mmCIF file of C-alpha atoms in Angstrom:
data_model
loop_
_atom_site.group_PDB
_atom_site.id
_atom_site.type_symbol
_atom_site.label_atom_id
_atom_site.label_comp_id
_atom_site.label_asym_id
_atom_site.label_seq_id
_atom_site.Cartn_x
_atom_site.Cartn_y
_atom_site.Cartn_z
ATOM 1 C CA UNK A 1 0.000 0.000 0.000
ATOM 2 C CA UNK A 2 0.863 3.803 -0.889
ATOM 3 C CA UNK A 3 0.191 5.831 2.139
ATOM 4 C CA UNK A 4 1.056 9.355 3.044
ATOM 5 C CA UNK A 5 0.713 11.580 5.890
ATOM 6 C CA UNK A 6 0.962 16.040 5.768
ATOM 7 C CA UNK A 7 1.916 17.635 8.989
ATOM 8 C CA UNK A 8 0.115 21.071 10.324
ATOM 9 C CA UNK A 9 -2.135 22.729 8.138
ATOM 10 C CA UNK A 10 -1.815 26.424 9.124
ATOM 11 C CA UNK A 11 -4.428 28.442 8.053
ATOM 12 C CA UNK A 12 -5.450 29.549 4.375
ATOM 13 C CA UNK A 13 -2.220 29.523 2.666
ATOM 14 C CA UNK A 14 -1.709 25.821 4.258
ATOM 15 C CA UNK A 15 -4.964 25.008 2.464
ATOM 16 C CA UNK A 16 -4.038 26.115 -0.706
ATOM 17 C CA UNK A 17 -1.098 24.223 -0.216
ATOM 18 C CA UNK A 18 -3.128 21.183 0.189
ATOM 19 C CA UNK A 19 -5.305 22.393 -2.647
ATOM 20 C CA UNK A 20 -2.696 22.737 -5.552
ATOM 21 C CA UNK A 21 0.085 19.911 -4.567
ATOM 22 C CA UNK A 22 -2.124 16.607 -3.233
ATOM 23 C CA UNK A 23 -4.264 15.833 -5.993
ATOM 24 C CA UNK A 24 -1.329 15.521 -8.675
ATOM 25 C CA UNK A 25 0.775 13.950 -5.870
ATOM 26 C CA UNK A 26 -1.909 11.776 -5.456
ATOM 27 C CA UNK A 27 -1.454 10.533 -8.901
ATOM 28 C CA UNK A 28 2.051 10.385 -9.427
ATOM 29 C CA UNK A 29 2.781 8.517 -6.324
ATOM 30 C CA UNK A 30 -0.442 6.179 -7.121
ATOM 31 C CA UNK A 31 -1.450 7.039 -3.642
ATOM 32 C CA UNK A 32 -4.022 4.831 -1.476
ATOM 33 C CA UNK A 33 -4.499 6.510 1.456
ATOM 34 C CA UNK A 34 -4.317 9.883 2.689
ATOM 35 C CA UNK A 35 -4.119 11.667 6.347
ATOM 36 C CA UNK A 36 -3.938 15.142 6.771
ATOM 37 C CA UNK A 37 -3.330 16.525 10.398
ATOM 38 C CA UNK A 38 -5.892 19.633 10.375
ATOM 39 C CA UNK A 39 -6.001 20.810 13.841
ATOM 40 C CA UNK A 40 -4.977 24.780 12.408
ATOM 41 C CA UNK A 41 -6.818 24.658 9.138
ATOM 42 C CA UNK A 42 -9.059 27.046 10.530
ATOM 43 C CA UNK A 43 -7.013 30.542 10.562
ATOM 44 C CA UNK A 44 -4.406 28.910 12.485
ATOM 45 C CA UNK A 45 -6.771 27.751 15.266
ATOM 46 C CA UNK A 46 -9.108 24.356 14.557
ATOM 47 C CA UNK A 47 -11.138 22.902 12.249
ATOM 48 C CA UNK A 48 -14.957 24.120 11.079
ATOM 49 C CA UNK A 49 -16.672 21.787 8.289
ATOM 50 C CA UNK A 50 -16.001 24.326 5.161
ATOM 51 C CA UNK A 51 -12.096 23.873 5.930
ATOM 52 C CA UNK A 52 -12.521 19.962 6.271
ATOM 53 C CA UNK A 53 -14.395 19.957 3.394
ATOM 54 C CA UNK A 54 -11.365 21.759 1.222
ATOM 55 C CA UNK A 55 -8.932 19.063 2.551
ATOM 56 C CA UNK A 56 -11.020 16.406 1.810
ATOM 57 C CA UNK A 57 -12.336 17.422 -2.076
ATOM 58 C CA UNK A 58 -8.447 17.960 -2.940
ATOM 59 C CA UNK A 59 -7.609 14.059 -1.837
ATOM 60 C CA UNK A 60 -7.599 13.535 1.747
ATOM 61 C CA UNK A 61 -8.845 10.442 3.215
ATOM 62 C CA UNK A 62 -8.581 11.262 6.844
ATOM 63 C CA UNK A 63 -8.300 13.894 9.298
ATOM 64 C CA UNK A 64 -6.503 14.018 12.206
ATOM 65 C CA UNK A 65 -6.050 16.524 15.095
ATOM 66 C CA UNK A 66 -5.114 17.633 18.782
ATOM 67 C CA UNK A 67 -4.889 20.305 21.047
ATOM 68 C CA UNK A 68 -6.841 22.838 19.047
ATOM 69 C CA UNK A 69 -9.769 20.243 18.328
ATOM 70 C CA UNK A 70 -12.005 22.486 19.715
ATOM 71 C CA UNK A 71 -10.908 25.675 18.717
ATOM 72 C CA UNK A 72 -14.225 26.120 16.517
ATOM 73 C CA UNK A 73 -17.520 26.295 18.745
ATOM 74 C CA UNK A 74 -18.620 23.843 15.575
ATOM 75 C CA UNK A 75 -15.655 21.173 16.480
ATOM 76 C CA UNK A 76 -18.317 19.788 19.032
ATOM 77 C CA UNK A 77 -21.236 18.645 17.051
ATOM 78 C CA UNK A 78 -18.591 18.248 13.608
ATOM 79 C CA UNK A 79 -16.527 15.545 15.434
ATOM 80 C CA UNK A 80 -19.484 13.779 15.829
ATOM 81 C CA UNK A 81 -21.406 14.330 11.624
ATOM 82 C CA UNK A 82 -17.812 13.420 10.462
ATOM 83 C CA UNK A 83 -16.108 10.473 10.945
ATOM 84 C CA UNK A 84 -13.213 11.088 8.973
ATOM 85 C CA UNK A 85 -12.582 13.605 11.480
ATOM 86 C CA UNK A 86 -9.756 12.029 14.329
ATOM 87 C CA UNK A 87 -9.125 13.779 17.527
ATOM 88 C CA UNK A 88 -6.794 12.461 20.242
ATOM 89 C CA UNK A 89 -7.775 8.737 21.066
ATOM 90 C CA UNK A 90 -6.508 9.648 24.905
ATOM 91 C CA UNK A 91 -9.722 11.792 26.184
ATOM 92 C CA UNK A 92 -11.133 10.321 29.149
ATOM 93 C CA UNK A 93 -13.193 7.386 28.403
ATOM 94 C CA UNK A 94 -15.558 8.668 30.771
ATOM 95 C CA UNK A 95 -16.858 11.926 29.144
ATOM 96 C CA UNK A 96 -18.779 12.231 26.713
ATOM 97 C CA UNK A 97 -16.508 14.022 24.381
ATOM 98 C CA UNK A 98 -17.410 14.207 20.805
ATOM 99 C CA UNK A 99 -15.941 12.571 18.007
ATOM 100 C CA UNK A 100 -13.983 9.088 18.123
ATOM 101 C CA UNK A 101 -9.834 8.834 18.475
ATOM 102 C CA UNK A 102 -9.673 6.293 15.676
ATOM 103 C CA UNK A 103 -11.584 4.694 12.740
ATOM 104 C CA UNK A 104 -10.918 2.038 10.361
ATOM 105 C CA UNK A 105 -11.209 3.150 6.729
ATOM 106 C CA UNK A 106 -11.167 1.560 3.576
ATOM 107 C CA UNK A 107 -9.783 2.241 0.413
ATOM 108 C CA UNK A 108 -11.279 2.284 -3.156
ATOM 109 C CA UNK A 109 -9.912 -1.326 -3.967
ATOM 110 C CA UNK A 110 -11.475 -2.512 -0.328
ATOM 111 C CA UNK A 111 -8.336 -2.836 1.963
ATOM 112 C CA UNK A 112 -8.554 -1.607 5.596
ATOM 113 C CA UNK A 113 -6.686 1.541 7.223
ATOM 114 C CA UNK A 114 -6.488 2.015 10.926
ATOM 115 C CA UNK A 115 -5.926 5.712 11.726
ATOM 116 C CA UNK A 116 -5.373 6.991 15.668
ATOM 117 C CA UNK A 117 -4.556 10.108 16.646
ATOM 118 C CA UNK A 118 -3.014 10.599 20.321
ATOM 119 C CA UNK A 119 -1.970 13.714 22.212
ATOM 120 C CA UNK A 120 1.303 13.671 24.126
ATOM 121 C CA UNK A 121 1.407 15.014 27.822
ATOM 122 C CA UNK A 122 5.126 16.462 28.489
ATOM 123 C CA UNK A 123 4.464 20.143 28.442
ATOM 124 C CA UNK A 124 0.934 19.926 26.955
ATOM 125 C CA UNK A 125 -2.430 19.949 28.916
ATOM 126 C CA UNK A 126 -2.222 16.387 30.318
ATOM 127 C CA UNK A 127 -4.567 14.139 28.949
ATOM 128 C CA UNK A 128 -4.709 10.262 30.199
ATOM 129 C CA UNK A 129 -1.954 8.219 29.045
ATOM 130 C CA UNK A 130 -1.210 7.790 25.104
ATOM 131 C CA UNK A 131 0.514 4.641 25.947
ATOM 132 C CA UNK A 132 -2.726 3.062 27.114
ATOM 133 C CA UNK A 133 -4.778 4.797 24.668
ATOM 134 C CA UNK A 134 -2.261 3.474 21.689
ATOM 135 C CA UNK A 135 -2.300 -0.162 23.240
ATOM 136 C CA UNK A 136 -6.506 -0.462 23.296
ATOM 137 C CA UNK A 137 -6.725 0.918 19.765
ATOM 138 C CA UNK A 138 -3.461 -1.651 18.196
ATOM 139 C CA UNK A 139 -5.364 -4.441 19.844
ATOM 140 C CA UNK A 140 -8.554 -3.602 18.807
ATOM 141 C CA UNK A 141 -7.841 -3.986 14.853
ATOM 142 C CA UNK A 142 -4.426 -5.471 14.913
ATOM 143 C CA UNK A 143 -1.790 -4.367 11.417
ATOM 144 C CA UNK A 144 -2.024 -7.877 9.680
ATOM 145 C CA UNK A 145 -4.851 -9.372 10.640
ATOM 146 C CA UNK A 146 -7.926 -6.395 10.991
ATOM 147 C CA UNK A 147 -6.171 -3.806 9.012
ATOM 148 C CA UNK A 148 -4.315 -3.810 6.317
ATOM 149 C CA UNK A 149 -2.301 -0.537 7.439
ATOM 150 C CA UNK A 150 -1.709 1.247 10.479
ATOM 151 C CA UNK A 151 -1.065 5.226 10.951
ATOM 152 C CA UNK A 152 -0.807 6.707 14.170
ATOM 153 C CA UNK A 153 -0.381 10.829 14.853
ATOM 154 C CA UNK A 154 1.489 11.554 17.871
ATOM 155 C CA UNK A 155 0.263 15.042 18.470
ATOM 156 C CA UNK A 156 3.183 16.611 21.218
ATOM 157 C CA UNK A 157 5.541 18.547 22.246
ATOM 158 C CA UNK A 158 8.509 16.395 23.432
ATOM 159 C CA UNK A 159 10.574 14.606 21.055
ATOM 160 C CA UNK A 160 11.581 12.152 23.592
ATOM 161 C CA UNK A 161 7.934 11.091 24.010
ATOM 162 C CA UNK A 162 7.500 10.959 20.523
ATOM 163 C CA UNK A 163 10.665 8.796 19.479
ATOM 164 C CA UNK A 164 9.053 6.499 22.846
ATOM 165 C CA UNK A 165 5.570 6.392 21.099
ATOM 166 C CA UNK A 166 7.445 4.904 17.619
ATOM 167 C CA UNK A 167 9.283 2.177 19.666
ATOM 168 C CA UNK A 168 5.933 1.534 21.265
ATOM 169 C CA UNK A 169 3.814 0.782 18.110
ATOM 170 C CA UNK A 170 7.015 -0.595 16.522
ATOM 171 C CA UNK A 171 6.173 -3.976 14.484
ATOM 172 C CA UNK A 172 2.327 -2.603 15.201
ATOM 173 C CA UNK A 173 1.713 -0.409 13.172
ATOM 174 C CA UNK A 174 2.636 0.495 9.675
ATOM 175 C CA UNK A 175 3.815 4.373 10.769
ATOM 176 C CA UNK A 176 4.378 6.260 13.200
ATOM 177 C CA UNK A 177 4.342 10.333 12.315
ATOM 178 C CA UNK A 178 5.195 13.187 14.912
ATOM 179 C CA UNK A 179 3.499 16.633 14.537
ATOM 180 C CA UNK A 180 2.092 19.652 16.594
ATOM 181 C CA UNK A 181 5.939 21.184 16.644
ATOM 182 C CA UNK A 182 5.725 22.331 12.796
ATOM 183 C CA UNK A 183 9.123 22.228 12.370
ATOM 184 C CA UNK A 184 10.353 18.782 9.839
ATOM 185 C CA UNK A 185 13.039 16.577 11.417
ATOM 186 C CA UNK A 186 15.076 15.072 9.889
ATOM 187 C CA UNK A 187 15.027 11.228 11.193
ATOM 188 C CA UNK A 188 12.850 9.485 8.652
ATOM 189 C CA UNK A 189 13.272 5.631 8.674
ATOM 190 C CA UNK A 190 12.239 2.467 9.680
ATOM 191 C CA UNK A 191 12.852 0.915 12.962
ATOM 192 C CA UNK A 192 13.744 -2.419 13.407
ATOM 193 C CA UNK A 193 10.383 -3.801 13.954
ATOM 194 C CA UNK A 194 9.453 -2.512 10.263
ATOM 195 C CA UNK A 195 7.416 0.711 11.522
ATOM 196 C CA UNK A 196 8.088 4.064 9.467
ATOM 197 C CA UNK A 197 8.535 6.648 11.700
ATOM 198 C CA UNK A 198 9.415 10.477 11.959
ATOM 199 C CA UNK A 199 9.979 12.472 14.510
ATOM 200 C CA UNK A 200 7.480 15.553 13.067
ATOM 201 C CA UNK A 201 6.608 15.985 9.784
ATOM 202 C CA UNK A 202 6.994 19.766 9.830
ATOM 203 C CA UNK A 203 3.390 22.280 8.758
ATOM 204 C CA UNK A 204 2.174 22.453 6.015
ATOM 205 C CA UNK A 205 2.170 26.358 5.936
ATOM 206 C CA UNK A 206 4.522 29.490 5.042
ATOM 207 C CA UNK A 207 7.519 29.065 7.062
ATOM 208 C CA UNK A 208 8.467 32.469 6.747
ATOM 209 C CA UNK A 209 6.704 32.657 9.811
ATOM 210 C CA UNK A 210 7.144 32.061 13.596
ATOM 211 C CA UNK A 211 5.995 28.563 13.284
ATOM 212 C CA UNK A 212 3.041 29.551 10.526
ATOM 213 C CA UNK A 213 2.466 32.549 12.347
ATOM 214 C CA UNK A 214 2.474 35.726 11.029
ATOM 215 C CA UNK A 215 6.009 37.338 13.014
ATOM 216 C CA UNK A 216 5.369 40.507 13.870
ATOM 217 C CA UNK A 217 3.068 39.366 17.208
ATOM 218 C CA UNK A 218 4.939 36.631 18.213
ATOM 219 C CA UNK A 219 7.872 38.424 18.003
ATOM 220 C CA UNK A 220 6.204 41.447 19.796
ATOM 221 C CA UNK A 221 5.348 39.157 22.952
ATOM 222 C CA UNK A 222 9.258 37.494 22.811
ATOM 223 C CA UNK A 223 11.062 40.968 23.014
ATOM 224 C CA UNK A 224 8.457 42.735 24.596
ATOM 225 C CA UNK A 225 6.381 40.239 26.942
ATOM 226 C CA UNK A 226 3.504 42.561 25.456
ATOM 227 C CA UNK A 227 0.596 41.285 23.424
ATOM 228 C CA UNK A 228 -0.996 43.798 20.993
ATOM 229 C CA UNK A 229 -3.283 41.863 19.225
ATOM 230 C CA UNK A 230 -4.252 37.809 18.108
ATOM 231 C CA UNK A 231 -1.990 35.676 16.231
ATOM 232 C CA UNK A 232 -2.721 35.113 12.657
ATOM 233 C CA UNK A 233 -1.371 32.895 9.863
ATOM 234 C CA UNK A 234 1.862 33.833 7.927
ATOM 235 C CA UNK A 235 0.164 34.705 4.113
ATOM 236 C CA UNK A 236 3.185 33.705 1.734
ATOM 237 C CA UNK A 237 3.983 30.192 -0.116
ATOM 238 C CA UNK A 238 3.230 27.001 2.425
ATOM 239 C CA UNK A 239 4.964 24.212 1.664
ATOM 240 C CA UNK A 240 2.892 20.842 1.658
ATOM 241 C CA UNK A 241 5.315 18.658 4.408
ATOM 242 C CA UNK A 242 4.525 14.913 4.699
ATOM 243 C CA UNK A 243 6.191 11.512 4.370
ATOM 244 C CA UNK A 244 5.747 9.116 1.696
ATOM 245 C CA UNK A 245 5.558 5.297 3.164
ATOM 246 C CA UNK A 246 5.121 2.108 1.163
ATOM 247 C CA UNK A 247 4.478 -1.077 3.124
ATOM 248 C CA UNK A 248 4.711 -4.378 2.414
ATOM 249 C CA UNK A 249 0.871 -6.193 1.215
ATOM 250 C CA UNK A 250 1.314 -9.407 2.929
ATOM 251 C CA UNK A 251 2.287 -7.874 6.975
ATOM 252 C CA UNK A 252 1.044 -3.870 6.441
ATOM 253 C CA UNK A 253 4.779 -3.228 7.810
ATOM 254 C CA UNK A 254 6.604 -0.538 5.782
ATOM 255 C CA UNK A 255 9.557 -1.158 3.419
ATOM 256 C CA UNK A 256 9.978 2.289 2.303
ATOM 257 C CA UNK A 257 9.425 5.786 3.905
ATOM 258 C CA UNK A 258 10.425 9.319 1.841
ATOM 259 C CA UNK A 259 9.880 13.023 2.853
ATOM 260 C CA UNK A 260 7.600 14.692 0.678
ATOM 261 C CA UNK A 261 8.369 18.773 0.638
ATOM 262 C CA UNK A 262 6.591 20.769 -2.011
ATOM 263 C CA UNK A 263 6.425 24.525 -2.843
ATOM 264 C CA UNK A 264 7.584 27.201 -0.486
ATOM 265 C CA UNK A 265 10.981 27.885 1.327
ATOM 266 C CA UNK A 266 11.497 24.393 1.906
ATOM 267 C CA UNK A 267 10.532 22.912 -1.372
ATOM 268 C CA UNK A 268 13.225 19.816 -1.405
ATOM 269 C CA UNK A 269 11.802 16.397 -1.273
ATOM 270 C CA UNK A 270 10.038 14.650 -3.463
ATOM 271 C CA UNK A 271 9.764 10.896 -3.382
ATOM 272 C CA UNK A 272 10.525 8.910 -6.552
ATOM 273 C CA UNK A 273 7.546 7.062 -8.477
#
C-alpha cells in the first residue's frame, strides 16, 4: 500500500497548499491513502466543516487533530457528523466528548486503514496516558490481521515522548508520524520492527513565519512580553510537508518511507515514483 501523511495545516495559505500539490501527488505517487493533520486549518486555530471539506475534495482520506480540536464552537457537534474527522484517542473514556480517536477506513480497492490520533502530555495539557490509549486501539484492529495498514499521529511537544511512542507501536503499526511542533526533522526511517517513523513531519504552511504565524506578534510578545493583538497565519507560499511510506501487502509493515516537501521555502523532497 501507498500511504502518506501532511503535517500542520496552518491556516489559508496551508490550504491552498493542500489544494494545488495533493491531488497531482496523489497521482504520481499512485497514492491509497491519505491523512492530513488539520487541527490549524481554521485561521491557524481548529477545524470548522467548510475547511474539512477543502482538505477532503483535494484528496484527503482522513483527518486528524489535537490540542486545538475544539478551537471552533462547531468542532463539538462536527466531530461527531464526520467520521473522517480524528481527535486524540486519549480523552477520558468517561466523558462524553465528541468525536472518536480512531476509525478504520477503507480504500477504493477494499483494503482496511487504521488511523489513531493521540496527544502527548510532556508540556501539553495532560490528557490520560497515550501509551494506554495506543495499546486499546493496536489491539482492537491489529496491522495484519484487521487492518491492512496502520497510521498513528502523535500530536506533542517532546521529542523524547515521541521517538518512545514509535518504539511503542514498533512492528504494530505500519507508521508512526510526529506533529504539533511544525518544524520537519530530519530522522525518517524504519525501525527495526518494520514501523516508518518520523519524529514531526513539519506544517504544512509558510515558514516564513514564527511557526506559521504571522512574526510581527509573536515576536512582539518574545522581546516585549507585550501582546498587541491575536496571532494570525503567515500569508506567503506554504509548503505541503509529509512523508511518503510504502508497506509491504502481505504484513502492512513498511519497506519504504520518503519526505515529501513541495512549494515554499522548503521545497526539497520529493519521493521517486
Amino acid at each position: 500500500m501507498r500511504l502518506a501523511i501532511f503535517g500542520d495545516v496552518v491556516g489559508r495559505t496551508g490550504r491552498r497548499a493542500v489544494q494545488d500539490h495533493l491531488p497531482g501527488l496523489r497521482e504520481t505517487l499512485k497514492l491509497d491513502f491519505v491523512v492530513v493533520n488539520a487541527e490549524n486549518a481554521a485561521a491557524g486555530f481548529g477545524i470548522t466543516k467548510g475547511t474539512a471539506d477543502d482538505l477532503f475534495d483535494a484528496g484527503a482520506d482522513a483527518l486528524t487533530l489535537g490540542n486545538h480540536a475544539w478551537d471552533q464552537a462547531e468542532a463539538l457537534t462536527l466531530l461527531d457528523q464526520e467520521p473522517r474527522l480524528i481527535r486524540p484517542a486519549n480523552y477520558p473514556q468517561d466523558l462524553p466528548i465528541p468525536g472518536k480517536g480512531a476509525n478504520l477506513f477503507h480504500t477504493a480497492d477494499g483494503r482496511s486503514v487504521l488511523v489513531t490520533n493521540l496527544m502527548g502530555r510532556l508540556y501539553m495539557d495532560p490528557l490520560d496516558d497515550p501509551f494506554v490509549a495506543a495499546e486499546r486501539e493496536l489491539s482492537n484492529a491489529p496491522l495484519g490481521q484487521v487492518a491492512d495498514a496502520v497510521i498513528v499521529d502523535m500530536h506533542c511537544e517532546a521529542t523524547s515522548e515521541k521517538m518512545a511512542m514509535g518504539l511503542f507501536c514498533d512492528g504494530r503499526a505500519s507508521v508512526v508520524v510526529g506533529t504539533h511542533t511544525h518544524v520537519p526533522t530530519a530522522d525518517a526511517r524504519i525501525l527495526s520492527g518494520g514501523t516508518a517513523y518520523i519524529t514531526d513531519l513539519g506544517m504544512t504552511g509558510d515558514y516564513d513565519s514564527v511557526i506559521g504565524m504571522d512574526k510581527d506578534e509573536p515576536m512582539r510578545r518574545f522581546t516585549s512580553r507585550l501582546r498587541s493583538g491575536r496571532m494570525v497565519p503567515a500569508e506567503g507560499e506554504a509548503t505541503l510537508s509529509g512523508l511518503f511510506v510504502e508497506t509491504d501487502d502481505r504484513t502492512g509493515l513498511a519497506v519504504r518511507c520518503e519526505p515529501i516537501r513541495v512549494g515554499g521555502l522548503l521545497a526539497s523532497a520529493m519521493p521517486a515514483v
